[in-house]
GROMACS .gro file of C-alpha atoms in nm:
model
  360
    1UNK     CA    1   0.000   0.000   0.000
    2UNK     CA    2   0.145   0.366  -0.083
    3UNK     CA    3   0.163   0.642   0.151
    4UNK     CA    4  -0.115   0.916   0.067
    5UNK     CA    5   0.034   1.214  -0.073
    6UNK     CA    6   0.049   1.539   0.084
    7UNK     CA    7  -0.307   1.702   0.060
    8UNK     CA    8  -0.303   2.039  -0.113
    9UNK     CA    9  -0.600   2.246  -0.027
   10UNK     CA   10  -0.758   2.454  -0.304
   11UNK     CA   11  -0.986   2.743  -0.191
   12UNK     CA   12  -1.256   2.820  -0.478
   13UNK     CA   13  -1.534   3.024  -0.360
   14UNK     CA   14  -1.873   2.852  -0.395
   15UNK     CA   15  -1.753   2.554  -0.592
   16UNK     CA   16  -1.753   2.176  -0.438
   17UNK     CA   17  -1.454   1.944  -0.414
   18UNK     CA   18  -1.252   1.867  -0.676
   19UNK     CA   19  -1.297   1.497  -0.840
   20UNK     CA   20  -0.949   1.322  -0.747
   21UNK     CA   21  -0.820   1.368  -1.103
   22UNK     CA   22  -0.850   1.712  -1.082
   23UNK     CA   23  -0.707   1.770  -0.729
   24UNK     CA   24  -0.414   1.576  -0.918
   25UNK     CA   25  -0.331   1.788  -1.178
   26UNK     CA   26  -0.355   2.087  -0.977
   27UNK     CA   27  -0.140   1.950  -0.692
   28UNK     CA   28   0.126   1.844  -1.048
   29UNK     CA   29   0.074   2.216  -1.180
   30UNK     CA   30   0.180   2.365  -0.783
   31UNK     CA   31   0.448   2.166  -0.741
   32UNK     CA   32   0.612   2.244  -1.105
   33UNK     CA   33   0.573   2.643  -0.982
   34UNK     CA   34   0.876   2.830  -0.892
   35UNK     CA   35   0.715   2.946  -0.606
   36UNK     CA   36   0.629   2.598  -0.436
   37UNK     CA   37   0.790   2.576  -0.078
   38UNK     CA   38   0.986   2.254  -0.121
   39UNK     CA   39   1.127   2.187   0.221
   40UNK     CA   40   1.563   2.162   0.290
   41UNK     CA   41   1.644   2.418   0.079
   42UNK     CA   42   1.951   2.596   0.085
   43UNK     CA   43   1.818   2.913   0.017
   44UNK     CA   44   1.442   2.857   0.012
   45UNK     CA   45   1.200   3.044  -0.178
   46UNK     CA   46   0.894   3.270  -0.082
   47UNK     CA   47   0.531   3.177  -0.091
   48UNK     CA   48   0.448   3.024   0.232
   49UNK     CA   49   0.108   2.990   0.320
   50UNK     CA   50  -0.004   3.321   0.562
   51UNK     CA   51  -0.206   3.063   0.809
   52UNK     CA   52   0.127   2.972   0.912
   53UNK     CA   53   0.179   3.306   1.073
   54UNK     CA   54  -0.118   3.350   1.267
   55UNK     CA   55  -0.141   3.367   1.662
   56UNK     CA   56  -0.380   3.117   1.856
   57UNK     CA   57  -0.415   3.132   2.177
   58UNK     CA   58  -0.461   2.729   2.346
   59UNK     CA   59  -0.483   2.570   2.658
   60UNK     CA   60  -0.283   2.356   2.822
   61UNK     CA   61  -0.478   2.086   2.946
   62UNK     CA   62  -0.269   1.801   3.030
   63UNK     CA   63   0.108   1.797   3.106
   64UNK     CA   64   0.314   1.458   3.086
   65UNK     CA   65   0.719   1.297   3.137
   66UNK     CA   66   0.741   1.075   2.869
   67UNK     CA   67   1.097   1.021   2.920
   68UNK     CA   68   1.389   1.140   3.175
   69UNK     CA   69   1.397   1.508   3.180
   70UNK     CA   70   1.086   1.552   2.863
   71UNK     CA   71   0.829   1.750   2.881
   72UNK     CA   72   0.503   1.653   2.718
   73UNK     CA   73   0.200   1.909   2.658
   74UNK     CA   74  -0.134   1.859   2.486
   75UNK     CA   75  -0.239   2.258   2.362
   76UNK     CA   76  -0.643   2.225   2.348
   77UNK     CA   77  -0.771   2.523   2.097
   78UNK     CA   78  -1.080   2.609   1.894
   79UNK     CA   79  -1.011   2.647   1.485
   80UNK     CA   80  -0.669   2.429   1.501
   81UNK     CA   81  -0.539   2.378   1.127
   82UNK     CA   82  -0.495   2.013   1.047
   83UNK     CA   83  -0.122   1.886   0.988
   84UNK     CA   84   0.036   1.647   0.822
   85UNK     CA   85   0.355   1.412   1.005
   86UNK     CA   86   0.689   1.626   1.004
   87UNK     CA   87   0.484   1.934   1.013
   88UNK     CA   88   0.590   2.175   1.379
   89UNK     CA   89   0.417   2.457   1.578
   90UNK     CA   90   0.606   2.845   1.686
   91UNK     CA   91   0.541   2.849   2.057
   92UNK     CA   92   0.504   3.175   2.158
   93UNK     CA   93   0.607   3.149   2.496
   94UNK     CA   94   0.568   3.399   2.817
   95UNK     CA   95   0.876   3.589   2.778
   96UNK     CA   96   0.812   3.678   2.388
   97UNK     CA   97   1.050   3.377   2.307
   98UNK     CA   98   0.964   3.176   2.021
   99UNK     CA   99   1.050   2.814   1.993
  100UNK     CA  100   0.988   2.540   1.734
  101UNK     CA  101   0.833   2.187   1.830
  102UNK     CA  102   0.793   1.925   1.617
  103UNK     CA  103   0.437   1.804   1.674
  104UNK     CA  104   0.428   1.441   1.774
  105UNK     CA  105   0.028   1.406   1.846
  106UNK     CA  106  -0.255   1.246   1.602
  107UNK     CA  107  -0.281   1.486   1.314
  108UNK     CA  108  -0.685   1.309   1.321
  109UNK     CA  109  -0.698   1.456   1.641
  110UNK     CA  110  -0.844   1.831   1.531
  111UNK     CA  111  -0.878   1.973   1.915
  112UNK     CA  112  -0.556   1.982   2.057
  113UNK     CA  113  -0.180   1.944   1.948
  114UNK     CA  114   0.077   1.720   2.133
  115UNK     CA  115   0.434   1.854   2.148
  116UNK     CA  116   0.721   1.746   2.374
  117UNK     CA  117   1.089   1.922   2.512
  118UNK     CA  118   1.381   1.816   2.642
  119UNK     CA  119   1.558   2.033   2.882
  120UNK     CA  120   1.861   2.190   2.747
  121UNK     CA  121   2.102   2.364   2.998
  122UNK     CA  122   2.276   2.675   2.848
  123UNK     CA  123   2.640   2.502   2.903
  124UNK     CA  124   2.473   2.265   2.644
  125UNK     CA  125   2.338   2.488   2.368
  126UNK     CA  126   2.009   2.619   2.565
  127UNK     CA  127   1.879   2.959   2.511
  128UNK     CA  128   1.612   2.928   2.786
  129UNK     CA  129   1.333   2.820   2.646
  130UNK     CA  130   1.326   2.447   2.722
  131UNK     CA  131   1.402   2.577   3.072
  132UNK     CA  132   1.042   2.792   3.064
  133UNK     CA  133   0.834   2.509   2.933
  134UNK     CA  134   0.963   2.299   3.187
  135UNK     CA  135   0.897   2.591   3.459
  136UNK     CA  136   0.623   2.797   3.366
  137UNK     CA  137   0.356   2.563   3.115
  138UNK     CA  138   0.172   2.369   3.306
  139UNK     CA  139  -0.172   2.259   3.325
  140UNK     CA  140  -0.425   2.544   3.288
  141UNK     CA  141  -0.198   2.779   3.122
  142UNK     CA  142  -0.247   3.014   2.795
  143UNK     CA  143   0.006   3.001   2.593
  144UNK     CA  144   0.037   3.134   2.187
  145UNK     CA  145   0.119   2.972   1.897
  146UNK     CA  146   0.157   2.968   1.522
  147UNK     CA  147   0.134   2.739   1.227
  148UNK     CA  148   0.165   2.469   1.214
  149UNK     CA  149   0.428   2.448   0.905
  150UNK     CA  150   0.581   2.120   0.741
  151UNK     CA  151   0.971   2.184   0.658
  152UNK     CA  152   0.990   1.815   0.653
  153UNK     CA  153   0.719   1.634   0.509
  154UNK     CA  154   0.685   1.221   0.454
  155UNK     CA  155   0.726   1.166   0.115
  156UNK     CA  156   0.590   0.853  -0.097
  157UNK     CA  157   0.852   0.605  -0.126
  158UNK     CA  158   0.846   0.200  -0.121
  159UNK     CA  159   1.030   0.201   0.218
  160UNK     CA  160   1.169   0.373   0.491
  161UNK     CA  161   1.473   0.437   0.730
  162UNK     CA  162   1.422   0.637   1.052
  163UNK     CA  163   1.725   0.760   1.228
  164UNK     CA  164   1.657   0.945   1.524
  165UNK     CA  165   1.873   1.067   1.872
  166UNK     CA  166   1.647   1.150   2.148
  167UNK     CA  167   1.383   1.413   2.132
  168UNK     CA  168   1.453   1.423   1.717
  169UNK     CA  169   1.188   1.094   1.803
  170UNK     CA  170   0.904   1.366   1.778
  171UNK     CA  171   0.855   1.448   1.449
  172UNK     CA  172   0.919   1.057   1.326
  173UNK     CA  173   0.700   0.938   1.588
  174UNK     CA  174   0.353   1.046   1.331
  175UNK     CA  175   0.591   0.938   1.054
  176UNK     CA  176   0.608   0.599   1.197
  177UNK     CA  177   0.225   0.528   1.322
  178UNK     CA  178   0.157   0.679   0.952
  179UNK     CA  179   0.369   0.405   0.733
  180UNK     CA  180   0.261   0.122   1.016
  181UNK     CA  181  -0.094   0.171   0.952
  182UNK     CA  182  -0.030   0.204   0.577
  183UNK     CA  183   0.159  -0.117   0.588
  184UNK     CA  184   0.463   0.014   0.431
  185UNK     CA  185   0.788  -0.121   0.450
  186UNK     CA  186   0.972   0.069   0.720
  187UNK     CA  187   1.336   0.065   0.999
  188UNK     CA  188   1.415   0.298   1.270
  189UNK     CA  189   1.764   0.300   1.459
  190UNK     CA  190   1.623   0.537   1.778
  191UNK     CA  191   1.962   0.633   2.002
  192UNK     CA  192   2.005   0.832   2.276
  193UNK     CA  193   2.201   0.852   2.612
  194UNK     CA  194   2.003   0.624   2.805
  195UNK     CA  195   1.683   0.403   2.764
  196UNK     CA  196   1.510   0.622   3.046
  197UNK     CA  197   1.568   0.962   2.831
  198UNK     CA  198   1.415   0.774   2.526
  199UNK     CA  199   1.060   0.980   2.453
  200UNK     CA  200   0.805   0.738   2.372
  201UNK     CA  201   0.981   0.430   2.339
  202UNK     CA  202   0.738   0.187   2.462
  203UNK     CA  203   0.452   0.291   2.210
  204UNK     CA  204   0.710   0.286   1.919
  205UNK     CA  205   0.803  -0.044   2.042
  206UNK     CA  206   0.470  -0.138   2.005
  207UNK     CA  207   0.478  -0.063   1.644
  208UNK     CA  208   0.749  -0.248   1.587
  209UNK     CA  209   0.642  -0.568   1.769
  210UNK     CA  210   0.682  -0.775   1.450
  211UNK     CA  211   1.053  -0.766   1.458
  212UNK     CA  212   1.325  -0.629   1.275
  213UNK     CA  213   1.222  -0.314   1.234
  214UNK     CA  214   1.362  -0.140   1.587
  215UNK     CA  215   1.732  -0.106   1.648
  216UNK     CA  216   1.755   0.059   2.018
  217UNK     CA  217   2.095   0.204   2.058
  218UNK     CA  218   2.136   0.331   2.399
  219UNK     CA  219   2.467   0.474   2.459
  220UNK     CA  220   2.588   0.405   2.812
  221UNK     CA  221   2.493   0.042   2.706
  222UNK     CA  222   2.640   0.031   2.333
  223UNK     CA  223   2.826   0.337   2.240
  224UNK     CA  224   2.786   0.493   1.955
  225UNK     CA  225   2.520   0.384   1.673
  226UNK     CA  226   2.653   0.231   1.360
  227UNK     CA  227   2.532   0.381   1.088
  228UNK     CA  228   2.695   0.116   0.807
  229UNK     CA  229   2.383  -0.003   0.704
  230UNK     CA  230   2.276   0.316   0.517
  231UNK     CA  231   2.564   0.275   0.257
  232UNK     CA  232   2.347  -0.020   0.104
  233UNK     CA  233   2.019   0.098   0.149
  234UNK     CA  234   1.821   0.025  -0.198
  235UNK     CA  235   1.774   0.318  -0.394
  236UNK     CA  236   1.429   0.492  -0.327
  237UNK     CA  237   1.465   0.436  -0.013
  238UNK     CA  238   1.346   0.738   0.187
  239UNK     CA  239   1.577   0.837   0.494
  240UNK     CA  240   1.488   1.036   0.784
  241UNK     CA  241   1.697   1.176   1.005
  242UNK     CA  242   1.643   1.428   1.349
  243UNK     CA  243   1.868   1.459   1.647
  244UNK     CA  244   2.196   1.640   1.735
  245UNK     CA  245   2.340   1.816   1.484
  246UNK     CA  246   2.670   1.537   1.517
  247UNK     CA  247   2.388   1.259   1.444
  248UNK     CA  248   2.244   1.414   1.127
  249UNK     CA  249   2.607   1.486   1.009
  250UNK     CA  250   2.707   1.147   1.030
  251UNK     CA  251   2.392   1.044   0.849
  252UNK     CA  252   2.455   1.230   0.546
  253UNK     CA  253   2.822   1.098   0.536
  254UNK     CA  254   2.687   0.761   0.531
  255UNK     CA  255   2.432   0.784   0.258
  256UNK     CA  256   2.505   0.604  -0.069
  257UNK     CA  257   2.758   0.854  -0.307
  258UNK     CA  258   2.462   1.118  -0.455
  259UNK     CA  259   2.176   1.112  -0.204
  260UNK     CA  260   2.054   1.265   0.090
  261UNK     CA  261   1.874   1.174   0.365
  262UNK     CA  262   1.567   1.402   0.466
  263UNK     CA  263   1.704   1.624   0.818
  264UNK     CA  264   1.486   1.843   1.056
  265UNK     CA  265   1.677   2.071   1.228
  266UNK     CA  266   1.600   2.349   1.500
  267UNK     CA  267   1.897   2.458   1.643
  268UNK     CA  268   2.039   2.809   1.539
  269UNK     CA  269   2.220   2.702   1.188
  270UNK     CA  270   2.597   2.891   1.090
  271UNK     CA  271   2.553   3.180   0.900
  272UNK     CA  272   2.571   3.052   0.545
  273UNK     CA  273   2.895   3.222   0.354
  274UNK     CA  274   2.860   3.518   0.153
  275UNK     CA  275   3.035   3.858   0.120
  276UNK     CA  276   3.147   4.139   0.382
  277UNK     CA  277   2.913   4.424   0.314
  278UNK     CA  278   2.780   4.753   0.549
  279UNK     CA  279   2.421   4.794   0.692
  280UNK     CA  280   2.306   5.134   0.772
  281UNK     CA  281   2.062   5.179   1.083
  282UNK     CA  282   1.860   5.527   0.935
  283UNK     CA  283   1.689   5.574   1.240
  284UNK     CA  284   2.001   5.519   1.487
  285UNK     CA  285   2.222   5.704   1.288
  286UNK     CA  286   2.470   5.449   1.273
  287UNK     CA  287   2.639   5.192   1.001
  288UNK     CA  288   2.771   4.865   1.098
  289UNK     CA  289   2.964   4.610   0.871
  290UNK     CA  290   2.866   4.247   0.838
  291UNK     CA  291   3.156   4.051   0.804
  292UNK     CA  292   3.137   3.739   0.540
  293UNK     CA  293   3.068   3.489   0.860
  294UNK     CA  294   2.840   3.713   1.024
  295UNK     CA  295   2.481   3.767   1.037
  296UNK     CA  296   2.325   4.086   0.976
  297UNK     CA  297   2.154   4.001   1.349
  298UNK     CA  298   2.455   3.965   1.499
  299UNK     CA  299   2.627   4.256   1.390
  300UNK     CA  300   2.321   4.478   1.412
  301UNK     CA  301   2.261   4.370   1.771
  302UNK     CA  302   2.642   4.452   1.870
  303UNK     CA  303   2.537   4.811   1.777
  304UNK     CA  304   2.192   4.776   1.911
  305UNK     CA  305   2.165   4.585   2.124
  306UNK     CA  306   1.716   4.515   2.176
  307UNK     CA  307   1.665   4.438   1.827
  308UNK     CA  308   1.479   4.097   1.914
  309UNK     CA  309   1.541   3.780   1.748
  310UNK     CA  310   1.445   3.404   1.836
  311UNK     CA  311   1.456   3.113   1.611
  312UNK     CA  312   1.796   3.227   1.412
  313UNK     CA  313   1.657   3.024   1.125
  314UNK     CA  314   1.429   3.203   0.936
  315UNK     CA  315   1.117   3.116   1.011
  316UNK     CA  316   0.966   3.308   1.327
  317UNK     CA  317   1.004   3.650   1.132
  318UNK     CA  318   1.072   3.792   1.531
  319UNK     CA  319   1.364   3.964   1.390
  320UNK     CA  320   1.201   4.132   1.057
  321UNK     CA  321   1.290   4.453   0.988
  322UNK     CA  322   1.176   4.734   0.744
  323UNK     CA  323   1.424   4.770   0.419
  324UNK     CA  324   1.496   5.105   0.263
  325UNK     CA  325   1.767   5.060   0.047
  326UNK     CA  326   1.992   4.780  -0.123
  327UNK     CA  327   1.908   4.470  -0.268
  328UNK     CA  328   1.852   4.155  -0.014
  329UNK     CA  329   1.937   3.804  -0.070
  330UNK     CA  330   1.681   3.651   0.088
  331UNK     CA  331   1.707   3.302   0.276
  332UNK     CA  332   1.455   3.282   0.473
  333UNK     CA  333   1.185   3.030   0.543
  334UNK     CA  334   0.840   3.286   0.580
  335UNK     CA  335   0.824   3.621   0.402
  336UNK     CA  336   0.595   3.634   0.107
  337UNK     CA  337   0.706   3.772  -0.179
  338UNK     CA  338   0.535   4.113  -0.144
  339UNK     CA  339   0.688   4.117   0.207
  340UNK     CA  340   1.068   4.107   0.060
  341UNK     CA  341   1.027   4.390  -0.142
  342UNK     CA  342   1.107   4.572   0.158
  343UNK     CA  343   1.115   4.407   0.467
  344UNK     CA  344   1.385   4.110   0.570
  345UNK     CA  345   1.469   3.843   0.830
  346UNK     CA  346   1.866   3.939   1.017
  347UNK     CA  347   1.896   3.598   1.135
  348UNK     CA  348   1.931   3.422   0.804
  349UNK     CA  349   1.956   3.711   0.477
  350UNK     CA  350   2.208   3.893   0.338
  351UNK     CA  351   2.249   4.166   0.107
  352UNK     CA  352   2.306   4.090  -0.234
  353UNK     CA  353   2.538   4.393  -0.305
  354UNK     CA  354   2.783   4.591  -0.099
  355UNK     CA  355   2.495   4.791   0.135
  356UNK     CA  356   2.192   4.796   0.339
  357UNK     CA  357   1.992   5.068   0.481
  358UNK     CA  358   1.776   4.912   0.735
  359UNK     CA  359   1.471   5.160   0.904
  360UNK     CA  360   1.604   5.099   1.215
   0.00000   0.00000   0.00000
């Protein structure tokens, strides 16, 4: 049996659903468009869909540990878009912070989303805001988000390889109880530090319960996962990968010469190369210069210090800013493309030429 493909939904004002065939071609004719948002992009393109941006307000009603130091929370809200596996929410939290969680719920389930956090101390890459969902959501509390969005959707493909380290288990975890119930042919090598910091490991074993398919590498029992296998994994194959940044590394280096495995990553990415150029700030009166391994967030923020930022990916917009002059190279995840004729993301674009003046 196949996996069902992404659905694309066609608004047509007083007309009825389209006959398969047609929702088809139109899905063929989107997906040949410049403008589609194909997910992994190095620089990706515009066009995102503008539900994806706006604010809910939802209720935590029930707060859970699936695993050593995880947080889980199910977010109860009225007019909740429905998702597809891989797809993740922007949780707005109480201090203006904005963090990305995969959501690792029942996209059937249209009242409430399900996403879970591991606790990340700052000496370990934390900016705080696994710290305030562990400290400050709980039961009973508001809390905003927005999307969700799908930067890493399943794909159709005759079989499947999960690789996943530790809370990277959340957005395979739909991914898995999708291709189960479709009876596709699927493998997941799920490692972490211990068993007891393992999110959900008893329900995916479960899944697995016909054998073969679950490869449990806990490290203070095996070391290190051994990632051989992927070298002779049959082509069309689809690969999944989400962890630590080392873990997705190492799966890419072991793909067969002239593929690539599917990644979801959240973590603040290196600003891509590109060349030194200056940025003006109109309003402050001041000009900064962007060095080639720089981003236009950090060096405006050394000059000015409460320009606010979150996600350092491209894809909260917290850090847009208004444009006045120069021409922006653009690599970011949710601007439309009326928005970039004059507004940008710091975290993640550049300028295409030699200056920027920013209305800031």
């Amino acid at each position: 049996m196949t996996m069902p493909r992404l659905r694309t939904v066609v608004l047509v004002a007083g007309t009825a659903l389209l006959a398969t065939r047609a929702k088809r071609a139109v899905r063929r004719r989107i997906e040949a468009a410049p403008l589609w948002p194909m997910p992994a992009l190095e620089e990706p393109v515009s066009g995102r869909g503008r539900l994806a941006t706006v604010t809910r307000r939802v209720l935590v009603t029930r707060r859970t540990e699936p695993a050593e130091g995880v947080v889980g929370l199910r977010l109860e809200g009225a007019g909740l878009t429905r998702w597809q596996p891989g797809a993740h929410l922007d949780l707005v939290l109480p201090s203006g912070r904005v963090r990305q969680y995969s959501l690792c719920g029942d996209p059937a389930d249209t009242d409430a989303y399900t996403v879970a956090t591991r606790l990340i101390e700052g000496e370990r890459g934390g900016r705080g805001g696994s710290r305030e969902v562990h400290e400050q959501l709980h039961e009973g509390t508001e809390v905003e988000i927005r999307g969700p969005r799908n930067r890493f959707p399943l794909v159709d493909a005759p079989a499947y390889v999960f690789v996943a380290g530790g809370i990277g288990i959340t957005p395979v975890l739909p991914m898995l109880r999708a291709v189960e119930a479709a009876g596709a042919d699927w493998r997941l090598l799920y490692c972490g530090r211990s068993r007891s910091t393992l999110p959900f490991l008893a329900e995916i074993e479960r899944l697995a319960a016909a054998g073969g398919r679950l490869t449990v590498v806990p490290e203070d029992e095996s070391g290190l996962p051994d990632l051989g296998f992927l070298t002779d994994v049959p082509p069309g194959t689809a690969v999944y990968c989400c962890g630590p940044d080392g873990l997705m590394d190492a799966v890419s280096a072991a793909m067969p010469a002239g593929r690539l495995p599917h990644l979801e990553r959240f973590s603040p990415a290196a600003p891509a190369a590109g060349g030194a150029f200056e940025v003006e700030l109109r309003r402050s009166g001041r000009t900064v210069a962007v060095a080639p391994d720089q981003s236009v967030l950090a060096a405006v923020r050394a000059a000015v210090p409460g320009v606010p930022y979150s996600c350092e990916q491209g894809f909260c917009g917290t850090c847009r800013q208004g444009v006045l002059e120069g021409e922006v190279d653009h690599r970011d995840e949710l601007l439309t493309d009326a928005e970039r004729t004059d507004s940008m993301l710091l975290c993640v674009s550049r300028c295409a030429g030699e200056r920027l003046v920013l209305d800031l």
